[in-house]
Structures are given as structure tokens and as C-alpha cells.
Coordinates of C-alpha atoms and ligand atoms in Angstrom, one line a residue:
M7 CA -14.4 30.7 -20.3
A8 CA -15.7 34.2 -21.2
Q9 CA -16.3 36.2 -18.1
L10 CA -19.9 37.5 -18.8
T11 CA -22.4 39.1 -16.3
D12 CA -26.3 38.2 -17.3
D13 CA -27.3 41.0 -18.4
C14 CA -24.5 42.2 -20.8
F15 CA -26.6 42.6 -23.9
A16 CA -29.7 43.9 -21.7
F17 CA -31.0 46.9 -24.3
N18 CA -33.9 49.0 -23.5
G19 CA -34.8 51.1 -26.6
P20 CA -37.3 49.8 -28.9
L21 CA -34.3 50.0 -32.3
L22 CA -30.5 49.7 -31.6
P23 CA -28.6 51.8 -34.1
V24 CA -25.5 49.6 -35.3
D25 CA -22.3 51.9 -34.1
E26 CA -24.8 51.5 -30.7
A27 CA -24.5 47.8 -30.8
E28 CA -20.9 47.8 -31.3
R29 CA -20.3 50.6 -28.8
L30 CA -22.3 47.9 -25.9
I31 CA -20.2 45.2 -27.2
A32 CA -16.7 47.5 -26.7
E33 CA -18.0 48.2 -23.1
R34 CA -19.7 45.6 -22.1
I35 CA -17.6 42.2 -23.0
A36 CA -14.1 41.7 -22.3
P37 CA -11.4 39.8 -23.9
I38 CA -10.6 36.0 -22.7
D39 CA -8.1 34.7 -20.5
G40 CA -5.5 32.9 -21.7
S41 CA -2.1 33.0 -24.1
E42 CA 0.2 30.6 -25.2
S43 CA 3.3 30.4 -27.5
V44 CA 3.0 29.9 -30.7
A45 CA 5.2 29.1 -33.9
L46 CA 5.3 32.9 -36.5
R47 CA 4.4 29.9 -39.2
T48 CA 0.7 29.4 -37.4
A49 CA 0.1 32.6 -36.2
S50 CA -1.7 34.1 -38.7
G51 CA -5.1 35.3 -38.1
R52 CA -4.1 35.2 -34.3
V53 CA -3.9 38.3 -32.0
L54 CA -0.8 39.2 -29.6
A55 CA -1.3 38.8 -26.1
G56 CA 1.3 41.5 -25.4
D57 CA 3.2 44.0 -26.9
V58 CA 6.2 42.7 -29.5
V59 CA 8.9 45.0 -28.6
A60 CA 12.1 45.3 -31.2
P61 CA 15.3 43.1 -30.1
V62 CA 17.3 44.5 -33.2
N63 CA 17.3 47.7 -35.5
V64 CA 15.4 46.9 -39.0
P65 CA 17.8 47.2 -40.8
P66 CA 20.2 46.2 -38.3
F67 CA 22.7 48.2 -40.1
D68 CA 23.5 51.3 -42.6
N69 CA 23.0 50.0 -45.9
S70 CA 22.8 51.2 -49.9
A71 CA 19.5 51.1 -51.1
V72 CA 21.0 51.0 -55.0
D73 CA 23.6 49.6 -56.9
G74 CA 25.7 52.2 -57.4
F75 CA 29.1 54.1 -55.6
A76 CA 29.3 55.1 -52.3
V77 CA 30.9 58.2 -51.9
R78 CA 31.6 61.4 -49.2
A79 CA 29.5 64.0 -50.4
D80 CA 31.3 66.8 -48.7
G81 CA 33.7 66.4 -51.7
L82 CA 31.9 66.1 -54.3
A83 CA 32.2 69.3 -56.9
A84 CA 29.0 71.6 -56.6
N85 CA 28.5 72.8 -59.9
G86 CA 30.2 70.1 -62.2
E87 CA 31.1 66.5 -62.5
T88 CA 33.4 64.8 -60.0
R89 CA 36.2 62.5 -60.6
L90 CA 36.9 59.3 -58.1
A91 CA 39.1 57.0 -57.7
I92 CA 37.0 53.2 -57.3
V93 CA 38.9 51.7 -54.4
D94 CA 36.7 48.5 -53.7
R95 CA 33.8 47.0 -54.1
I96 CA 31.1 45.6 -51.7
T97 CA 28.2 43.4 -52.3
A98 CA 25.4 42.4 -50.0
G99 CA 26.7 40.0 -47.1
H100 CA 30.1 41.4 -47.4
V101 CA 31.8 44.0 -45.5
S102 CA 34.7 46.2 -46.1
D103 CA 37.4 47.6 -44.2
R104 CA 38.5 50.3 -46.2
A105 CA 37.7 53.8 -45.0
L106 CA 36.6 56.2 -47.8
K107 CA 38.7 59.3 -48.2
A108 CA 37.8 62.2 -50.3
G109 CA 38.3 61.9 -53.8
E110 CA 37.3 58.1 -53.6
A111 CA 34.2 56.1 -54.6
I112 CA 33.3 52.4 -53.5
R113 CA 31.5 50.4 -55.5
I114 CA 28.4 49.1 -54.1
F115 CA 25.3 46.6 -54.3
T116 CA 21.9 47.2 -53.2
G117 CA 22.0 45.6 -49.2
A118 CA 25.4 46.0 -48.5
P119 CA 26.8 47.7 -46.1
M120 CA 27.9 51.3 -46.1
P121 CA 31.4 51.6 -45.9
Q122 CA 33.0 53.9 -43.3
G123 CA 33.4 57.3 -44.3
A124 CA 30.5 57.2 -47.3
D125 CA 27.5 59.0 -46.5
T126 CA 25.5 59.0 -49.7
V127 CA 25.3 56.7 -52.6
F128 CA 24.9 57.2 -56.8
M129 CA 23.1 55.0 -58.6
Q130 CA 24.7 53.1 -61.5
E131 CA 22.9 54.5 -64.0
D132 CA 23.7 58.3 -63.1
C133 CA 27.5 57.5 -63.4
R134 CA 30.4 57.1 -66.0
I135 CA 32.9 54.9 -65.5
E136 CA 36.6 55.4 -67.3
G137 CA 39.2 52.9 -66.2
D138 CA 39.2 52.6 -62.3
H139 CA 37.7 56.6 -62.1
V140 CA 34.0 56.9 -61.6
I141 CA 32.4 60.3 -62.6
V142 CA 29.9 61.4 -60.9
P143 CA 27.4 64.2 -61.5
P144 CA 26.4 67.3 -59.2
G145 CA 23.5 68.1 -57.0
L146 CA 22.6 64.4 -55.4
K147 CA 21.3 65.4 -52.0
R148 CA 23.7 64.4 -49.0
G149 CA 22.1 60.9 -47.5
A150 CA 20.5 60.0 -50.9
N151 CA 20.4 56.4 -51.5
R152 CA 21.4 55.2 -48.0
R153 CA 19.3 53.4 -45.5
F154 CA 19.9 54.2 -41.6
A155 CA 20.1 51.0 -39.2
G156 CA 16.9 51.1 -37.6
E157 CA 14.8 53.7 -39.8
D158 CA 12.2 51.2 -40.8
M159 CA 11.9 49.8 -37.0
K160 CA 14.3 51.1 -34.2
A161 CA 15.8 48.3 -31.2
G162 CA 13.5 48.8 -28.3
A163 CA 10.4 50.5 -29.8
V164 CA 7.1 48.6 -30.1
A165 CA 7.0 46.9 -33.3
L166 CA 3.1 45.1 -32.8
P167 CA 0.8 46.2 -30.2
A168 CA -1.0 44.4 -27.4
G169 CA -4.6 43.0 -29.2
R170 CA -2.9 43.3 -33.0
R171 CA -4.8 40.4 -34.8
L172 CA -1.6 39.4 -37.3
S173 CA -2.0 39.8 -41.2
V174 CA 0.6 38.9 -43.4
Q175 CA 2.8 41.9 -42.8
H176 CA 2.7 41.6 -39.2
L177 CA 4.4 38.1 -39.9
A178 CA 7.0 39.7 -42.0
L179 CA 7.7 41.9 -39.5
A180 CA 8.2 39.9 -36.9
A181 CA 10.8 37.7 -39.2
A182 CA 12.5 40.7 -40.2
L183 CA 13.2 41.1 -36.4
G184 CA 14.4 37.7 -36.1
L185 CA 11.4 36.3 -33.7
T186 CA 10.3 32.7 -34.5
K187 CA 7.5 32.4 -31.5
L188 CA 5.1 35.1 -30.9
D189 CA 2.8 35.4 -27.3
L190 CA -0.6 34.8 -28.6
R191 CA -4.0 35.3 -26.6
R192 CA -6.0 31.6 -26.5
R193 CA -8.2 31.1 -29.9
V194 CA -11.5 31.7 -29.1
R195 CA -14.0 28.5 -29.4
V196 CA -16.9 28.9 -31.0
A197 CA -19.9 26.9 -31.8
I198 CA -22.0 26.9 -34.7
F199 CA -25.6 25.3 -35.3
S200 CA -28.4 25.7 -37.7
T201 CA -31.4 25.4 -37.1
G202 CA -34.8 24.2 -39.3
D203 CA -36.8 21.4 -39.3
E204 CA -36.3 21.9 -43.4
I205 CA -32.5 22.5 -43.4
V206 CA -30.5 19.2 -44.7
E207 CA -26.8 18.4 -44.8
P208 CA -25.3 19.1 -48.2
G209 CA -24.2 15.5 -49.6
S210 CA -27.7 14.0 -48.6
A211 CA -30.9 13.3 -50.2
L212 CA -32.8 16.4 -50.3
P213 CA -36.5 15.5 -49.6
R214 CA -39.4 17.6 -50.3
A215 CA -39.6 21.0 -48.8
A216 CA -36.5 20.7 -48.0
L217 CA -33.5 22.6 -48.5
Y218 CA -29.3 22.3 -48.1
D219 CA -27.9 24.7 -45.3
S220 CA -25.3 27.3 -46.4
N221 CA -25.3 29.3 -43.3
R222 CA -23.2 26.8 -41.3
Y223 CA -20.7 27.0 -44.2
L224 CA -20.5 30.3 -44.3
L225 CA -20.4 30.5 -41.3
A226 CA -17.5 28.3 -40.3
A227 CA -15.8 29.7 -43.4
L228 CA -16.1 33.3 -42.2
L229 CA -14.8 32.1 -38.5
A230 CA -11.8 30.4 -40.0
R231 CA -10.4 33.5 -41.1
Y232 CA -10.5 35.1 -37.7
G233 CA -8.4 32.8 -36.5
V234 CA -11.2 31.5 -33.9
E235 CA -11.2 27.4 -33.2
V236 CA -14.2 26.3 -34.6
T237 CA -17.0 23.4 -33.8
D238 CA -19.5 22.5 -36.1
L239 CA -22.2 21.0 -34.2
G240 CA -24.6 20.7 -36.9
I241 CA -28.2 20.8 -37.5
L242 CA -31.0 21.3 -34.7
S243 CA -34.6 20.7 -35.5
D244 CA -37.4 23.1 -34.4
D245 CA -38.0 21.6 -31.0
T246 CA -37.3 23.5 -28.1
K247 CA -36.2 20.7 -25.8
E248 CA -33.5 19.2 -28.8
L249 CA -32.0 23.1 -29.1
A250 CA -31.8 23.5 -25.2
R251 CA -30.2 20.5 -25.2
G252 CA -27.5 21.0 -27.9
L253 CA -27.6 24.5 -26.4
A254 CA -26.6 24.0 -23.6
S255 CA -23.7 21.1 -23.9
A256 CA -22.4 24.0 -26.5
A257 CA -22.0 26.3 -23.9
A258 CA -19.8 24.3 -21.2
N259 CA -16.8 24.3 -23.6
H260 CA -17.2 27.1 -26.0
D261 CA -16.6 31.2 -25.6
L262 CA -19.5 31.9 -28.0
V263 CA -22.4 29.8 -29.4
L264 CA -24.2 30.8 -33.0
T265 CA -27.0 29.5 -34.4
S266 CA -28.9 30.7 -37.2
G267 CA -32.6 30.5 -37.8
G268 CA -35.6 30.2 -35.6
I269 CA -35.3 33.7 -34.4
S270 CA -38.3 35.5 -35.9
T271 CA -41.1 35.2 -33.8
G272 CA -43.3 32.6 -35.8
E273 CA -44.8 29.7 -33.9
A274 CA -42.2 27.3 -35.1
D275 CA -39.3 29.6 -33.7
H276 CA -38.2 27.6 -30.5
V277 CA -34.7 29.6 -30.1
R278 CA -36.2 32.1 -27.7
D279 CA -37.3 29.2 -25.7
A280 CA -34.6 27.3 -25.9
V281 CA -32.1 30.3 -24.5
E282 CA -34.4 31.4 -22.1
S283 CA -34.5 27.6 -20.7
I284 CA -30.7 27.7 -20.1
G285 CA -29.5 31.3 -19.8
R286 CA -30.6 34.8 -20.3
L287 CA -31.7 36.2 -23.9
V288 CA -32.6 39.4 -25.3
F289 CA -33.7 40.6 -28.4
W290 CA -31.9 43.6 -30.4
R291 CA -34.0 44.9 -32.9
V292 CA -31.2 46.2 -34.7
A293 CA -31.3 48.9 -36.9
I294 CA -30.3 47.2 -40.1
K295 CA -31.1 45.6 -43.3
P296 CA -30.9 43.0 -44.3
G297 CA -30.8 41.4 -40.3
R298 CA -32.6 43.1 -37.8
P299 CA -33.8 41.1 -35.3
V300 CA -31.1 39.3 -33.5
A301 CA -31.4 37.3 -30.5
M302 CA -28.2 38.0 -28.2
G303 CA -28.1 35.9 -24.9
V304 CA -25.5 34.3 -21.9
L305 CA -25.8 30.3 -21.9
H306 CA -25.2 28.5 -18.9
G307 CA -24.1 25.0 -19.3
S308 CA -22.4 22.8 -17.0
N309 CA -19.8 25.3 -16.0
S310 CA -20.6 28.7 -14.4
D311 CA -18.7 31.0 -16.0
G312 CA -21.6 31.3 -19.4
A313 CA -21.1 31.4 -22.8
A314 CA -22.3 34.6 -25.1
F315 CA -24.9 33.5 -28.0
V316 CA -25.7 35.1 -30.9
G317 CA -29.0 34.4 -32.8
L318 CA -28.5 35.0 -36.3
P319 CA -31.5 35.7 -38.5
G320 CA -32.6 32.1 -41.2
N321 CA -31.6 34.1 -44.5
P322 CA -27.9 33.3 -45.7
V323 CA -27.6 37.0 -46.6
A324 CA -28.9 38.3 -43.2
V325 CA -26.3 36.0 -41.8
F326 CA -23.2 37.4 -43.6
V327 CA -24.4 40.9 -42.9
I328 CA -25.3 40.4 -39.5
F329 CA -21.9 38.8 -38.9
V330 CA -20.2 41.6 -40.1
R331 CA -21.9 44.1 -38.1
V332 CA -22.7 42.2 -34.6
V333 CA -20.8 39.1 -34.7
R334 CA -17.1 40.4 -36.1
P335 CA -16.6 43.2 -33.5
L336 CA -17.9 40.7 -30.3
L337 CA -15.3 38.2 -31.7
L338 CA -12.3 40.8 -32.2
R339 CA -13.3 41.8 -28.9
L340 CA -13.7 38.3 -26.8
A341 CA -10.3 37.5 -28.7
G342 CA -8.6 40.6 -27.3
A343 CA -8.3 42.6 -30.6
L344 CA -7.5 46.2 -30.9
P345 CA -10.9 47.5 -33.0
E346 CA -11.3 47.2 -36.8
P347 CA -13.2 49.8 -37.9
L348 CA -14.4 48.6 -41.4
I349 CA -14.2 52.5 -43.9
A350 CA -16.7 52.2 -46.4
L351 CA -15.0 53.4 -49.6
P352 CA -16.5 56.5 -52.0
V353 CA -17.8 54.6 -55.1
R354 CA -20.5 56.3 -57.2
A355 CA -23.8 54.8 -57.6
T356 CA -25.4 54.0 -60.7
F357 CA -28.9 53.0 -59.3
S358 CA -32.3 54.7 -57.6
Y359 CA -32.9 53.3 -54.5
K360 CA -35.4 54.2 -51.3
K361 CA -35.4 53.3 -47.7
R362 CA -36.4 54.3 -44.3
A363 CA -34.9 56.4 -42.5
G364 CA -33.2 55.3 -39.1
R365 CA -31.8 52.3 -40.1
R366 CA -28.8 51.2 -42.4
E367 CA -29.0 48.9 -45.3
Y368 CA -26.5 46.9 -47.2
V369 CA -27.0 46.7 -50.6
R370 CA -25.1 44.3 -52.6
V371 CA -23.1 46.0 -55.8
T372 CA -20.8 45.2 -58.2
L373 CA -17.9 47.8 -59.6
R374 CA -16.8 48.9 -62.9
K375 CA -14.8 51.6 -63.6
A376 CA -16.7 54.5 -65.7
A377 CA -15.5 56.0 -69.1
D378 CA -14.5 59.0 -66.7
G379 CA -12.5 56.9 -64.6
A380 CA -14.9 57.1 -61.7
I381 CA -15.7 53.9 -60.1
E382 CA -19.6 53.0 -60.2
A383 CA -21.5 50.6 -58.4
E384 CA -24.1 49.0 -59.8
K385 CA -27.1 47.4 -57.4
Y386 CA -27.7 43.6 -57.8
A387 CA -31.2 43.1 -59.4
Q388 CA -32.5 40.5 -57.0
D389 CA -32.3 42.1 -53.1
G390 CA -34.2 39.4 -51.1
A391 CA -32.2 38.4 -48.2
G392 CA -32.2 34.7 -48.8
V393 CA -30.7 35.4 -52.4
L394 CA -27.4 33.9 -52.2
T395 CA -26.3 35.0 -55.5
S396 CA -26.9 38.5 -54.7
L397 CA -23.4 38.1 -52.8
T398 CA -21.8 35.9 -55.1
E399 CA -22.2 37.9 -58.3
T400 CA -21.0 41.4 -56.8
D401 CA -18.3 42.8 -55.1
G402 CA -19.3 43.9 -51.8
L403 CA -21.8 46.0 -50.0
A404 CA -23.0 49.3 -50.5
E405 CA -23.4 50.9 -47.2
L406 CA -26.6 53.3 -46.6
P407 CA -26.6 55.4 -43.5
E408 CA -29.2 55.8 -41.2
D409 CA -30.4 59.6 -42.5
V410 CA -30.2 58.4 -46.1
T411 CA -33.9 58.1 -47.6
E412 CA -33.1 58.1 -51.2
V413 CA -29.8 57.3 -53.1
E414 CA -30.0 58.6 -56.7
P415 CA -27.9 57.9 -60.1
G416 CA -24.5 59.7 -59.7
E417 CA -24.6 60.1 -55.7
T418 CA -21.9 58.7 -53.6
V419 CA -22.2 56.1 -51.8
G420 CA -19.8 53.9 -49.3
F421 CA -18.5 51.0 -50.4
L422 CA -17.1 48.0 -48.5
S423 CA -15.5 45.0 -50.4
Y424 CA -16.0 41.3 -49.7
A425 CA -12.0 41.0 -49.2
S426 CA -12.3 43.9 -46.4
L427 CA -15.5 42.3 -44.7
V428 CA -14.1 38.5 -44.5
G429 CA -10.4 39.3 -43.8
Ligands
LIG9 P1 -36.2 31.7 -39.9 O1 -35.9 32.7 -39.3 O2 -36.0 29.8 -39.5 O3 -37.8 31.6 -40.7 O4 -35.8 31.0 -41.3 C1 -35.8 32.2 -42.2 C2 -35.7 31.7 -43.1 O5 -34.2 31.5 -44.0 C3 -36.4 30.6 -44.2 O6 -36.4 30.5 -45.4 C4 -35.7 29.3 -44.1 O7 -35.5 28.3 -45.0 C5 -33.7 30.1 -44.5 N1 -32.9 29.1 -43.8 C6 -33.1 29.0 -42.0 N2 -31.7 28.1 -42.1 C7 -31.2 28.1 -43.0 C8 -29.7 27.8 -43.7 N3 -29.0 27.2 -42.5 N4 -29.4 27.8 -44.7 C9 -29.9 27.8 -45.7 N5 -31.4 28.4 -45.7 C10 -31.6 28.8 -44.3
LIG10 MG1 -36.6 28.0 -39.2

């Protein structure tokens, strides 16, 4: 389980800026213990427990980058064509024992090993063949079209650092190094609940005053992208005792427990009391919209260590934003992953927007290409935190920083694509 002190989420200020929330997490949360050897094929999304050191060079030998003719640069005419005898032919996967001498060329194909004595390759498109000779033009630089052993990765170098969360390209590099297994951190165990008397499971009948649960599906799908082990514990009613029982049992065998709903200060918001009865709770009034109040805590189940707890808001868009800005860094930290800063890309706003200074706001936007070639962001008309179509009908979030109070059409705003956020 996670090693957490009861006061790890303590915070005294009135409003917590997003960057400060991330800093607190980085400073106070330690990664979970435990690692295991995992087959490369199933390692996607998981986190490296140690550095991967390259056991071989990539590529393993000097080879040709093109189909053409391997030559020695020093024998070539500087100002005119050179006529060379074609003395051998090397295709990929085969070796020539012939050492190239001045006045000679060897027909070579992409990926075939450079013959001894050759240092440069002419592309076949640039050559003329006359019988068993090839005519090459002047002006090609020595070493052209030659790929050197280890130019991509040198044997003995750190190919992938500890903490790297593995994506497709990392798996490709590990495979290029000949590896079939990787030493990975164990998966973070996360339990998720929804809360609310009005929330019902999709597939069941919809009574009056009820709505289908979307948050658990949102969270489960997001978590799956982060290579964690998710336990879906269903829906808890607005009852302090039931909530406390559910949370305590989840805390016993999970590193992180997530709930949504029930954390406002309304009379029917019982998550606060439930958490306080079995652990430690603090409220983060995060300076963020949508999102704001987020309950952070440590739950004690039957084990001594305690699980981290995040009580997310009830509205689905707020759940998404808080996941991205609070849960994601916490999850990466628990998983032992290196930080993965989100970089908003500049796009041109087509909308006007007013906001309060001192908090960060996320506006759902659709991208399009303007007549002048610039990328424009158009705001979705409905911006309520409960409007799910504001997520489904758009491409990502425009991130309006704390100091901004107004956006006018034509101004540059930062854009975070959903693809980058859920990756
Ligand atoms: P609450 O913070 O519990 O008052 O919830 C705020 C809003 O989010 C209410 O309108 C809830 O009905 C809604 N909500 C809470 N949980 C969910 C859920 N799991 N799926 C969809 N909407 C929810
Ligand atoms: Mg509720």
C-alpha cells in the first residue's frame, strides 16, 4: 500500500492554485513499493522500475540507408563524374566478404551491412549504369547515406529511464534492443465509487428523479489508460454509514480510492463525515473551474498503511477536469512515474469570455482551420459543469490562466487536446 502520512494533503491557504496542488503532491506523496518482471507485449502504459540499459547497439552494424551503390569517397573525382566497376551485390540480411578497393562500387540495398572499405552510398536514382559499371556524380559528402552502428542507441547507454511510463514508441525501442521482458513497478490499485441516491447503473430501469451513472465509466476508462488496476465498487447511497463501510473496505486493499459527488457542503453531502470517521480529510478549494472543492484524504482500512482518497465533484465535466489536474499527477506519483507536464499549445480564440482573476478555467473548444491557415478554437455554447456534450462535441480544453480576466476573439489561448489528456 501507499506510504502516506495523515497530514500529507494538509493545506492552510484559502484557495489552492493548480500548480501548488501539483507541487504538494510531488513533495508529499511517495511512490508505491514493489516491482515485477513483465512481458513486453503487456507492458503498455506501465512504469519502468529501473533504467533500461541497452545491451546492444541500435542499429547493430553500419548499414546503408538507401538502395544504391557503396563506394570509397576518397577515390572519387571532385568536379566530374566517376566511373566505377560493380564488383558485388549485398541485400539486407546478407554480408559481403569483399573489401572495396579504389575504382570499385558494390550494389547495396537498404539495411544491408556496409562492405569493408566503403564509407559512402550513392542513391540509385543519382547513378547511371553502363554494363558492369556505374557512373556516379560529383559532390556527395563522405559518409552520406550510411547509418552507423549505435547511432540510434549505443550499447551501455540508458535507453529508457526509471519512471518512464511506457508508450508505443518505448515498446518499439525495447524490442529493438532485443528485450522481451521489462522490470516494471507494480500496478497502482485504484477503487472507484459513485455516490448519490439519484444515481443508477446503466442497464437498469430509470426511476423518477434518477439519472444514469456516467462518472464511474468516465473514471474507469481514464484509469485504464494509465495502466492501473481498477476495482469498480459501484454506487453508494447518500448515507454516512454505508459510505464509511464502503470506503473502509476499499481502503484495505487499494492504494487510491476515488469517489464522485457528495462533497459539496449541502445537507445530503455525506462523504465528508464518512471519510472523517475512518481517516483524515482536508478540503482543497482548488482555484479551478470547473472543479473547485476537492476532498483529499487518507483512509484507514483494516491495514495500517492507509489509502489515498480523492473525493471528486459530482458533475461529469468537473470530474474530468479534476482528474486531469489533481488525480493524474497523484496517480503518476503513486505509480513512480516521472512527471508528465501538460503543455498547452497556442491557438487563436474565436470567442469572448470573462473570468475571475486568481483561478484557472477550462473552456471546452473545437478546433478548426481559419482561412489564413491559423488554428482557431471555438467555444462550445453550453458551458455548465454537468453538460457532457460539452466534452463529446469538442476537441479539448482551452486553459485560461489565473491572471487572465478576459479573452477577446483573435487572442491566443492555450489548448490541451483530449488525446493528450487521456493518454
Ligand atoms: P453532488 O456534488 O453530489 O451534489 O453532485 C453534483 C451534480 O452531479 C448533481 O447534479 C448530481 O446528480 C450529478 N452527479 C453526481 N454523481 C454523478 C454521476 N456518477 N454521474 C452523473 N452525474 C452525477
Ligand atoms: Mg450527490
